PDB file of C-alpha atoms in Angstrom:
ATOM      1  CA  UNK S   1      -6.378  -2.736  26.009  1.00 54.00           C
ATOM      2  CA  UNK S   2      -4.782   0.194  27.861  1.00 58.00           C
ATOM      3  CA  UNK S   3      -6.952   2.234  30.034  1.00 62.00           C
ATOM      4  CA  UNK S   4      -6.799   5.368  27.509  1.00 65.00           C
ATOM      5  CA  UNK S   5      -7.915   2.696  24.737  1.00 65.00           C
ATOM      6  CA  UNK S   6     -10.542   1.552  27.339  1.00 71.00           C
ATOM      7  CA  UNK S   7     -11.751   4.832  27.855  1.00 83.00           C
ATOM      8  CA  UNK S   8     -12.085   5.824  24.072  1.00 85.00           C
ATOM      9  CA  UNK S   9     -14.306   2.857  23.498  1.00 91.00           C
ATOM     10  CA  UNK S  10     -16.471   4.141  26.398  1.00 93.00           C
ATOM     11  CA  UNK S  11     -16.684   7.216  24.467  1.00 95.00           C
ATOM     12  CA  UNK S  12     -16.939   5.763  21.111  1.00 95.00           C
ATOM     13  CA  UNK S  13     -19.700   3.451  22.109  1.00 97.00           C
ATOM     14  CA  UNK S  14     -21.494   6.144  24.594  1.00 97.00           C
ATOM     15  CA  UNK S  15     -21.626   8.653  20.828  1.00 97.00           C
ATOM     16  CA  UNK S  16     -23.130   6.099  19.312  1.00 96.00           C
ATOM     17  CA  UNK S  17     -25.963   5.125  22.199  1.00 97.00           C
ATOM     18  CA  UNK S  18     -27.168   8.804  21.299  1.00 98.00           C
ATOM     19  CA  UNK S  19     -26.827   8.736  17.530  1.00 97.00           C
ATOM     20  CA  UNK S  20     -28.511   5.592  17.148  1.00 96.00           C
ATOM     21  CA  UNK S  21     -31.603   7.619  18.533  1.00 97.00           C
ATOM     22  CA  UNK S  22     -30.884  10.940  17.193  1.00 97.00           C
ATOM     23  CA  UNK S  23     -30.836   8.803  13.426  1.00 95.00           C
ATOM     24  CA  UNK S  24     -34.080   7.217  14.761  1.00 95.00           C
ATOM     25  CA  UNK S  25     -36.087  10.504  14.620  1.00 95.00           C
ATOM     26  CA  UNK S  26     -34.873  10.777  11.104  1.00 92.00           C
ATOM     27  CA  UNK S  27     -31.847  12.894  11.489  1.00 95.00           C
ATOM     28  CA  UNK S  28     -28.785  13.893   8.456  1.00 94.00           C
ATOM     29  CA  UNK S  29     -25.750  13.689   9.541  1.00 94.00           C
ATOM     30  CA  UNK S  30     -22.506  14.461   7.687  1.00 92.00           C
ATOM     31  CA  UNK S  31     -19.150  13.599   9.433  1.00 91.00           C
ATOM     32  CA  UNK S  32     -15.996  14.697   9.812  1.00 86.00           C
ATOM     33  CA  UNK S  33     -13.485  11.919   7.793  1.00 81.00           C
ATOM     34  CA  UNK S  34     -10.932  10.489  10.302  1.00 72.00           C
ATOM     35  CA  UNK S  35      -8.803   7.647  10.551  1.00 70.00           C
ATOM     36  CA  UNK S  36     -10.136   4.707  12.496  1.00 67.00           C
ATOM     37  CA  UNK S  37      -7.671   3.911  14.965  1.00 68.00           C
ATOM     38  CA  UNK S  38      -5.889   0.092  15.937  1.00 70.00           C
ATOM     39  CA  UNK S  39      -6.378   0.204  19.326  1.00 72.00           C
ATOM     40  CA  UNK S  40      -9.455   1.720  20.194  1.00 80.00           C
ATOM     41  CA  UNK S  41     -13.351   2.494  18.504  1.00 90.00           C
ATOM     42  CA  UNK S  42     -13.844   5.339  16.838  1.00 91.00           C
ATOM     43  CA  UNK S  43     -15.158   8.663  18.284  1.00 93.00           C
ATOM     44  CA  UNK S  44     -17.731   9.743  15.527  1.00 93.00           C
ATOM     45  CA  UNK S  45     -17.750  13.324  15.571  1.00 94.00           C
ATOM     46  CA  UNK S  46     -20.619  15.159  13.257  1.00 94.00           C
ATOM     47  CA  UNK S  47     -19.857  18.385  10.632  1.00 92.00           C
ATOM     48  CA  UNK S  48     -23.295  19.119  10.304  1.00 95.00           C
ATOM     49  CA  UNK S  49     -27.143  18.093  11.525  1.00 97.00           C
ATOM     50  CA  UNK S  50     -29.795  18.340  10.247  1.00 96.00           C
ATOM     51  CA  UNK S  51     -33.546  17.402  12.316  1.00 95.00           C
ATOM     52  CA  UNK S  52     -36.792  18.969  11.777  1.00 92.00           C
ATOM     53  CA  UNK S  53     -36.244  20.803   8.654  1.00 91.00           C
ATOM     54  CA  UNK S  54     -33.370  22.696  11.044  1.00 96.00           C
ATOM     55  CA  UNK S  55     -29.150  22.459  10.481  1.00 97.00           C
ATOM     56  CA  UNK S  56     -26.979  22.740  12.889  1.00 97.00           C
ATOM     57  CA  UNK S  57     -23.092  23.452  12.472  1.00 94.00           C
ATOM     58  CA  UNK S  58     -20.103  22.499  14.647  1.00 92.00           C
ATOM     59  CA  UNK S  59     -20.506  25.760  16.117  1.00 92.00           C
ATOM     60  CA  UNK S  60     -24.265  25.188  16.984  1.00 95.00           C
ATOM     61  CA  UNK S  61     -23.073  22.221  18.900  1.00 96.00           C
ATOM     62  CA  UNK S  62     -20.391  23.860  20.644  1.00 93.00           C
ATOM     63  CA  UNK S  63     -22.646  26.572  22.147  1.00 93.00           C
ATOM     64  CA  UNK S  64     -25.446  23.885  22.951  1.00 95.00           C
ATOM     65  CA  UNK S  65     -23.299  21.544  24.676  1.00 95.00           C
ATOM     66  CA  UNK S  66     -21.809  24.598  27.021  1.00 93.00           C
ATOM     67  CA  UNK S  67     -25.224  24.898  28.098  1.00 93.00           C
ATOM     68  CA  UNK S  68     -25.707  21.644  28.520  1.00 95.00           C
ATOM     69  CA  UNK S  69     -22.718  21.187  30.668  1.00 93.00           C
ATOM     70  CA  UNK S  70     -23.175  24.073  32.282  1.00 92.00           C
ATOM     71  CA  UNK S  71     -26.926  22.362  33.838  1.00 94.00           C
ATOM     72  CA  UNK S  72     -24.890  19.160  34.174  1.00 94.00           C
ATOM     73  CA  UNK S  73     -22.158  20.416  36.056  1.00 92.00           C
ATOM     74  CA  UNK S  74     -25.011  22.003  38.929  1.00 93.00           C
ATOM     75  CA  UNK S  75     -27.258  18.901  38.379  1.00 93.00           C
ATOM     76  CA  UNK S  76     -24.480  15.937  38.947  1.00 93.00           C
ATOM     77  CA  UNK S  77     -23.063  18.302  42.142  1.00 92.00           C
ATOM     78  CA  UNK S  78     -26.850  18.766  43.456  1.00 92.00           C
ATOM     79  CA  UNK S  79     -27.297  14.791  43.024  1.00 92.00           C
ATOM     80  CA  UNK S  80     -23.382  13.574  44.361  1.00 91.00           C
ATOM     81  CA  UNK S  81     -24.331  15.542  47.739  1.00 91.00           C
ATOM     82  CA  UNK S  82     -27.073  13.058  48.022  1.00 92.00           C
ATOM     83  CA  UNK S  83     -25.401   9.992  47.198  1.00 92.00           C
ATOM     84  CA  UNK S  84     -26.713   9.810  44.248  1.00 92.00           C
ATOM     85  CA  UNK S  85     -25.547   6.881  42.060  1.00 94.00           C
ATOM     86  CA  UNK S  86     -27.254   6.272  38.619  1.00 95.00           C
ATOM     87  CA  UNK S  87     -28.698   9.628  37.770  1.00 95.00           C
ATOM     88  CA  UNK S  88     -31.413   9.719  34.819  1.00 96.00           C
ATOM     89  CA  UNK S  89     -31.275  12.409  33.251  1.00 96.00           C
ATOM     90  CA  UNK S  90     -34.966  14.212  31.694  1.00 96.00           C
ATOM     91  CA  UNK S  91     -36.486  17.503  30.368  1.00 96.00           C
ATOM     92  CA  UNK S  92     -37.987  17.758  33.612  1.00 94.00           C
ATOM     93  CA  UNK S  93     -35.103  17.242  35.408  1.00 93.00           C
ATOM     94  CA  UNK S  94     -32.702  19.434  33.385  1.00 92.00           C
ATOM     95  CA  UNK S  95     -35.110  22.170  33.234  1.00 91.00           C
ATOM     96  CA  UNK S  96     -35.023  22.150  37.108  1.00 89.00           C
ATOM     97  CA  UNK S  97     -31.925  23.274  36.888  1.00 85.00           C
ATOM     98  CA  UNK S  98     -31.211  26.912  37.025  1.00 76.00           C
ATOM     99  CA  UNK S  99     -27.984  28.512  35.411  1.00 62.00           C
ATOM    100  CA  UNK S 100     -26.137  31.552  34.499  1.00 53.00           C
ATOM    101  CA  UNK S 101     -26.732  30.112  30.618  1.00 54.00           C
ATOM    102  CA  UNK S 102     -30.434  29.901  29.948  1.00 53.00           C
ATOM    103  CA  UNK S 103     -29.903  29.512  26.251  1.00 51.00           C
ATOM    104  CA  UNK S 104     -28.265  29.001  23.900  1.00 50.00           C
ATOM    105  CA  UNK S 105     -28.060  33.347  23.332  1.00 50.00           C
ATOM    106  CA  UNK S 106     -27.157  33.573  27.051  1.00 47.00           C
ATOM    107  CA  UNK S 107     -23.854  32.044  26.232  1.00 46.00           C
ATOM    108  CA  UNK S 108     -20.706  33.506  25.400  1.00 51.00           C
ATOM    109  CA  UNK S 109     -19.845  33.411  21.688  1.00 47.00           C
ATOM    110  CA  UNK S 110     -17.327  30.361  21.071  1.00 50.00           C
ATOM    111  CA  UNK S 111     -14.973  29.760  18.284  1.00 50.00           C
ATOM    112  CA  UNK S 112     -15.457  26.432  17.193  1.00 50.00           C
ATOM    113  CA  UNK S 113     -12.758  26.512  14.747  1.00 49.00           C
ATOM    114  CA  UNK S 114     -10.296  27.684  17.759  1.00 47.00           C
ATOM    115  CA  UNK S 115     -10.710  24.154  20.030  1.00 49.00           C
ATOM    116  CA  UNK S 116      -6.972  22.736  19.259  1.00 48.00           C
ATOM    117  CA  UNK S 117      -8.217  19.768  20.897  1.00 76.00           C
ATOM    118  CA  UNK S 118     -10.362  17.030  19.110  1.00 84.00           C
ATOM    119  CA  UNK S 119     -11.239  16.051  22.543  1.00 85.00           C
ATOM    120  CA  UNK S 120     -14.029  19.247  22.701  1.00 91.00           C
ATOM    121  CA  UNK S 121     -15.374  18.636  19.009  1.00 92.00           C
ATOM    122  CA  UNK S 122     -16.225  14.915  20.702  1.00 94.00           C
ATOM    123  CA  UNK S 123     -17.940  16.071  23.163  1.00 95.00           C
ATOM    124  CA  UNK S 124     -19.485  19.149  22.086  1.00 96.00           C
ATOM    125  CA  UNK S 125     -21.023  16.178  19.343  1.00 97.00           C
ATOM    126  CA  UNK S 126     -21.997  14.079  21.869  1.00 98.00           C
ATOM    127  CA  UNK S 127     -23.348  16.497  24.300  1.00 98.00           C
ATOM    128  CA  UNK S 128     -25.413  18.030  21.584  1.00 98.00           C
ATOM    129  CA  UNK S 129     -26.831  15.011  20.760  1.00 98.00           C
ATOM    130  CA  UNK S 130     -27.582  14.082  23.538  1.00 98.00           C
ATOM    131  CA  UNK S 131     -29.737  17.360  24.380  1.00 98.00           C
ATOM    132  CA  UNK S 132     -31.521  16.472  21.279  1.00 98.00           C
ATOM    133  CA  UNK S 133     -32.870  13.764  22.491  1.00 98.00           C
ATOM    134  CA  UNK S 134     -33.652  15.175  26.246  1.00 98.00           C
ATOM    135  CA  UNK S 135     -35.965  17.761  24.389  1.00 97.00           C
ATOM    136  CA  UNK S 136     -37.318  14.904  22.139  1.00 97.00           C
ATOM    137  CA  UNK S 137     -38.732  13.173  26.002  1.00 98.00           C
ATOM    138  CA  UNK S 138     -35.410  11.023  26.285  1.00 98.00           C
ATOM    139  CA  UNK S 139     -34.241   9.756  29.609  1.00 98.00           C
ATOM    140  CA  UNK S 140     -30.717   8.998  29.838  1.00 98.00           C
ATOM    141  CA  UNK S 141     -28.885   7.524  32.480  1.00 97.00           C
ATOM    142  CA  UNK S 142     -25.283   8.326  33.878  1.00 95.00           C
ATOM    143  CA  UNK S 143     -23.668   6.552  36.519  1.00 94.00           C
ATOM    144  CA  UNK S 144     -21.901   9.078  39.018  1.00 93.00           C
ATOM    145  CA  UNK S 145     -19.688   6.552  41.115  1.00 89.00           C
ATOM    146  CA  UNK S 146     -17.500   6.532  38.393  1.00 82.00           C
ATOM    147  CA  UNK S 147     -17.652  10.198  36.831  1.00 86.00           C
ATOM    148  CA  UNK S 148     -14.989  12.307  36.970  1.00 79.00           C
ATOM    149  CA  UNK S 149     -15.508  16.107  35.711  1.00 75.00           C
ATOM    150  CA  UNK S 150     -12.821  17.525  33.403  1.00 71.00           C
ATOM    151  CA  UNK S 151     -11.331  20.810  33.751  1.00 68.00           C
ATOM    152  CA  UNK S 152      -8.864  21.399  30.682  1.00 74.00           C
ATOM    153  CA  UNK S 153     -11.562  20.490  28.244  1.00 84.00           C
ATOM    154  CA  UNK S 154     -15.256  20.373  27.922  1.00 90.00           C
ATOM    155  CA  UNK S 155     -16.701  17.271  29.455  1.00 92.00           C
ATOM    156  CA  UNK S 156     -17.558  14.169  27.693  1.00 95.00           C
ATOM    157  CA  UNK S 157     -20.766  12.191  29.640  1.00 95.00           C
ATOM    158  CA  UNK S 158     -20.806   8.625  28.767  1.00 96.00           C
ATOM    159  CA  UNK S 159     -23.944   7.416  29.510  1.00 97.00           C
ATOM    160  CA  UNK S 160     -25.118   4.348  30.801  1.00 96.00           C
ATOM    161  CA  UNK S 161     -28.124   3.694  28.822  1.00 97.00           C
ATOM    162  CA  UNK S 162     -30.970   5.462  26.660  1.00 98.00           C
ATOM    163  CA  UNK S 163     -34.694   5.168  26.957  1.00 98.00           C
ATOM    164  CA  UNK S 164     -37.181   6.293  24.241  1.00 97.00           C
ATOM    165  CA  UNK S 165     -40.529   8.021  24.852  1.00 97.00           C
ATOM    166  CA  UNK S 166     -42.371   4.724  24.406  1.00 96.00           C
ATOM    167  CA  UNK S 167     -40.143   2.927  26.947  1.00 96.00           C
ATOM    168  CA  UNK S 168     -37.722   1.280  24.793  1.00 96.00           C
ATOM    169  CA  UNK S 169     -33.722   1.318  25.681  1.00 96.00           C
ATOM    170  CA  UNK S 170     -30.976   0.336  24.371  1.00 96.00           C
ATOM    171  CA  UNK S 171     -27.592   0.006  26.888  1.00 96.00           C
ATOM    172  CA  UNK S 172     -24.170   0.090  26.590  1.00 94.00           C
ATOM    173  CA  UNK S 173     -23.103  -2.819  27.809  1.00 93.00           C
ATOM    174  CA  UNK S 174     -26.293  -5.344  26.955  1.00 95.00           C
ATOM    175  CA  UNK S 175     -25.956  -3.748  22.816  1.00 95.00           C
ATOM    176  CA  UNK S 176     -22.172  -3.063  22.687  1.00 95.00           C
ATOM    177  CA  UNK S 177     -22.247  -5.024  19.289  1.00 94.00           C
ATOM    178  CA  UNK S 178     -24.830  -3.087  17.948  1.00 94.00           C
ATOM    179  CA  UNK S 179     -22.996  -0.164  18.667  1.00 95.00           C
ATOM    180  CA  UNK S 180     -19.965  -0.790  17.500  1.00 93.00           C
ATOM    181  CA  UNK S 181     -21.270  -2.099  14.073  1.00 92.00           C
ATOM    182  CA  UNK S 182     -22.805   1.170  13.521  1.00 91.00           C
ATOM    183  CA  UNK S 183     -19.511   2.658  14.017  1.00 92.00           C
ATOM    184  CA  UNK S 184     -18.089   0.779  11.971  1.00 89.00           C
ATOM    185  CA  UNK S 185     -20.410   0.866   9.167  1.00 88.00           C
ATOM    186  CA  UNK S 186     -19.961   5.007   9.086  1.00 89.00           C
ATOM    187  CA  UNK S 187     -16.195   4.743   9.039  1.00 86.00           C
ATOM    188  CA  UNK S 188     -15.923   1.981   6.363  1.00 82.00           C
ATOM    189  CA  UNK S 189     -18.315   4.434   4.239  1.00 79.00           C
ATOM    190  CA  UNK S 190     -17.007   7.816   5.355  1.00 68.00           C
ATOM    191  CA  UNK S 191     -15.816  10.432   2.854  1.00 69.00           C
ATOM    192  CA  UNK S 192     -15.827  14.089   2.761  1.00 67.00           C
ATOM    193  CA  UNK S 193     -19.537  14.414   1.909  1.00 69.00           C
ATOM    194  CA  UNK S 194     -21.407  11.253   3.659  1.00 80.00           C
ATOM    195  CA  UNK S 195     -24.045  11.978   4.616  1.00 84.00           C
ATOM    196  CA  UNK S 196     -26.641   9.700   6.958  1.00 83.00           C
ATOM    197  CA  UNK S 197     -30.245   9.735   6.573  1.00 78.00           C
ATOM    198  CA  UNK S 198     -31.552   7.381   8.732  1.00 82.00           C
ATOM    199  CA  UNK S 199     -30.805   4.540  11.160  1.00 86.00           C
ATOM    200  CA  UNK S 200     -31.484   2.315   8.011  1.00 84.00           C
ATOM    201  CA  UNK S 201     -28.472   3.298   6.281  1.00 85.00           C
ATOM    202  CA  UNK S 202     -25.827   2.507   8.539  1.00 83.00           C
ATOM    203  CA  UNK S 203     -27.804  -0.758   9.931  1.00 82.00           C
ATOM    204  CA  UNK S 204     -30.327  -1.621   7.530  1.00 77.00           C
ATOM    205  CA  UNK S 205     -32.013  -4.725   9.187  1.00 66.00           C
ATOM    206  CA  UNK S 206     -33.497  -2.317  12.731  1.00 63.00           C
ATOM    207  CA  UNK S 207     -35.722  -0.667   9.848  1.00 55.00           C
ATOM    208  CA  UNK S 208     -37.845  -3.609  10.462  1.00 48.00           C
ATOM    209  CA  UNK S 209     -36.750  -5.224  13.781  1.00 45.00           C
ATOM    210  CA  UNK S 210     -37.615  -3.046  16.464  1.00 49.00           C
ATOM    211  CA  UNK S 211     -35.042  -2.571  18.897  1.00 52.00           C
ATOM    212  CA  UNK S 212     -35.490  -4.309  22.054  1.00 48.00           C
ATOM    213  CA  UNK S 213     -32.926  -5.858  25.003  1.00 46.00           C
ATOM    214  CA  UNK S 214     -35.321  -8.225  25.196  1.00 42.00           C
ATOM    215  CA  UNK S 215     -33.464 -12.068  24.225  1.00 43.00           C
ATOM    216  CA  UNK S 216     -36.284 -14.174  23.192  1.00 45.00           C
ATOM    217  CA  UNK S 217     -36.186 -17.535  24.737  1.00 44.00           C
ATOM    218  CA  UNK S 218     -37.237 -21.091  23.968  1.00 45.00           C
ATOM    219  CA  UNK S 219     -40.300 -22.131  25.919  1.00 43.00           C
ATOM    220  CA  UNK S 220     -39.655 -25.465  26.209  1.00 42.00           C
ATOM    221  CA  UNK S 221     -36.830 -23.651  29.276  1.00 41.00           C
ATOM    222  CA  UNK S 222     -39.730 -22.976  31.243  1.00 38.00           C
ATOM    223  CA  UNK S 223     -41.920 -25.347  33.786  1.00 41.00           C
ATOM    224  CA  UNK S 224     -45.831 -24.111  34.083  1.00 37.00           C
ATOM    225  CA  UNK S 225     -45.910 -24.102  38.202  1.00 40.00           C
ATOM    226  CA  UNK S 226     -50.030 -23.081  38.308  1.00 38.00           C
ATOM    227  CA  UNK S 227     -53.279 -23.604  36.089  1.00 39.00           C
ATOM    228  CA  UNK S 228     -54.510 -21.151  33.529  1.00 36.00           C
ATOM    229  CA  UNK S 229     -58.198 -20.018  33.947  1.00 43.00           C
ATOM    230  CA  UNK S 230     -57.846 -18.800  30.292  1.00 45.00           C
ATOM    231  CA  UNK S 231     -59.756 -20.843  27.119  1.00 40.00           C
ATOM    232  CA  UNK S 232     -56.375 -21.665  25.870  1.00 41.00           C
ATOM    233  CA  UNK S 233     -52.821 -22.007  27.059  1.00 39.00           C
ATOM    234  CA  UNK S 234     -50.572 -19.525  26.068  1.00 37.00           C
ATOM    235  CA  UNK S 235     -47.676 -22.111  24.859  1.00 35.00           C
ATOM    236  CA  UNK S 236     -50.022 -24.191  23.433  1.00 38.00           C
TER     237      UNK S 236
END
């Protein structure tokens, strides 16, 4: 795999770190039909959401995610002067940051329809997304060593890993087949008009396995080095 192909994936796999969480809290999403490519995974990129009774259009995301960047942008430069090199990323932390672009209203009116590169409608997807879930109490981590900012088209963050409220996470690299069979799932399904309701319908068996990192492992691996005070041992 070529380094562009390598770098797709990142992005592929980073979109759907977010959407797995964003279909979590019970999300619609219809997607844009596109091709699925032979040498790399699949950047999903999303028509239309819709979360708490609200929809949001490809505009909508457009206009959040130049916000979003904007905070970034001030954020990751704040952060690199400090050597930072994983940064997690919070409500907290983002609303630290002060900007030019407040809201959503404070920014300048963008043409979504006008991007002629389906590089911004990725990452104006992902980057809204991913905002979703820092209002939601998400912490998402993004390592810096390696980030490069763009300057031709709106940037793409490919993040590291996602942690819920309640402490779960799921990572890139640890869940990568998890990831990518989500992908998958949506593209083998898409059409004009799919639309996703839930995590369940793209991977059915996590509506009753929670998600966890967490391998389980057979006991018998393990030597007991001190007593138990307890009434009962806990592999017995």
């Amino acid at each position: 795999m070529n380094s562009r192909s390598l770098s797709r994936s990142k992005k592929a796999l980073s979109t759907s770190l977010v959407l797995f969480w964003v279909l979590k809290e019970n999300a619609k999403i219809q997607f844009i039909k596109a091709k699925q490519s032979k040498y790399a995974l699949k950047v999903l990129i999303g028509k239309t959401v819709q979360i708490d009774q609200k929809t949001y259009s490809s505009n909508d995301f457009a206009q959040i995610s130049m916000v979003f960047c904007e905070k970034m942008k001030l954020l990751i430069e704040r952060e690199k002067s400090k050597k930072t090199r994983i940064l997690t990323i919070n409500r907290t932390v983002l609303e630290s940051i002060r900007s030019h672009k407040e809201s959503v209203k404070d920014s300048e009116a963008f043409d979504f329809n006008q991007i002629n590169d389906c590089r911004n409608r990725e990452a104006a997807f992902s980057n809204f997304l991913s905002f979703v879930l820092v209002q939601r109490g998400y912490s998402l981590c993004l390592n810096l060593t390696t980030l490069k900012e763009s300057s031709k088209v709106m940037h793409f963050y490919v993040w590291e890993k996602v942690v819920d409220p309640s402490g779960e996470a799921l990572c890139i690299k640890q869940d990568e087949i998890v990831l990518r069979k989500m992908v998958e799932n949506i593209q083998v399904q898409n059409t004009d008009n799919l639309v996703v309701y839930g995590i369940g319908d793209v991977l059915p068996h996590l509506c009753t396995v929670p998600v966890s990192a967490f391998v389980p492992v057979d006991e018998r691996d393990y030597q007991i080095l001190s007593s138990f005070n307890g009434v009962h041992h806990p592999f017995q």
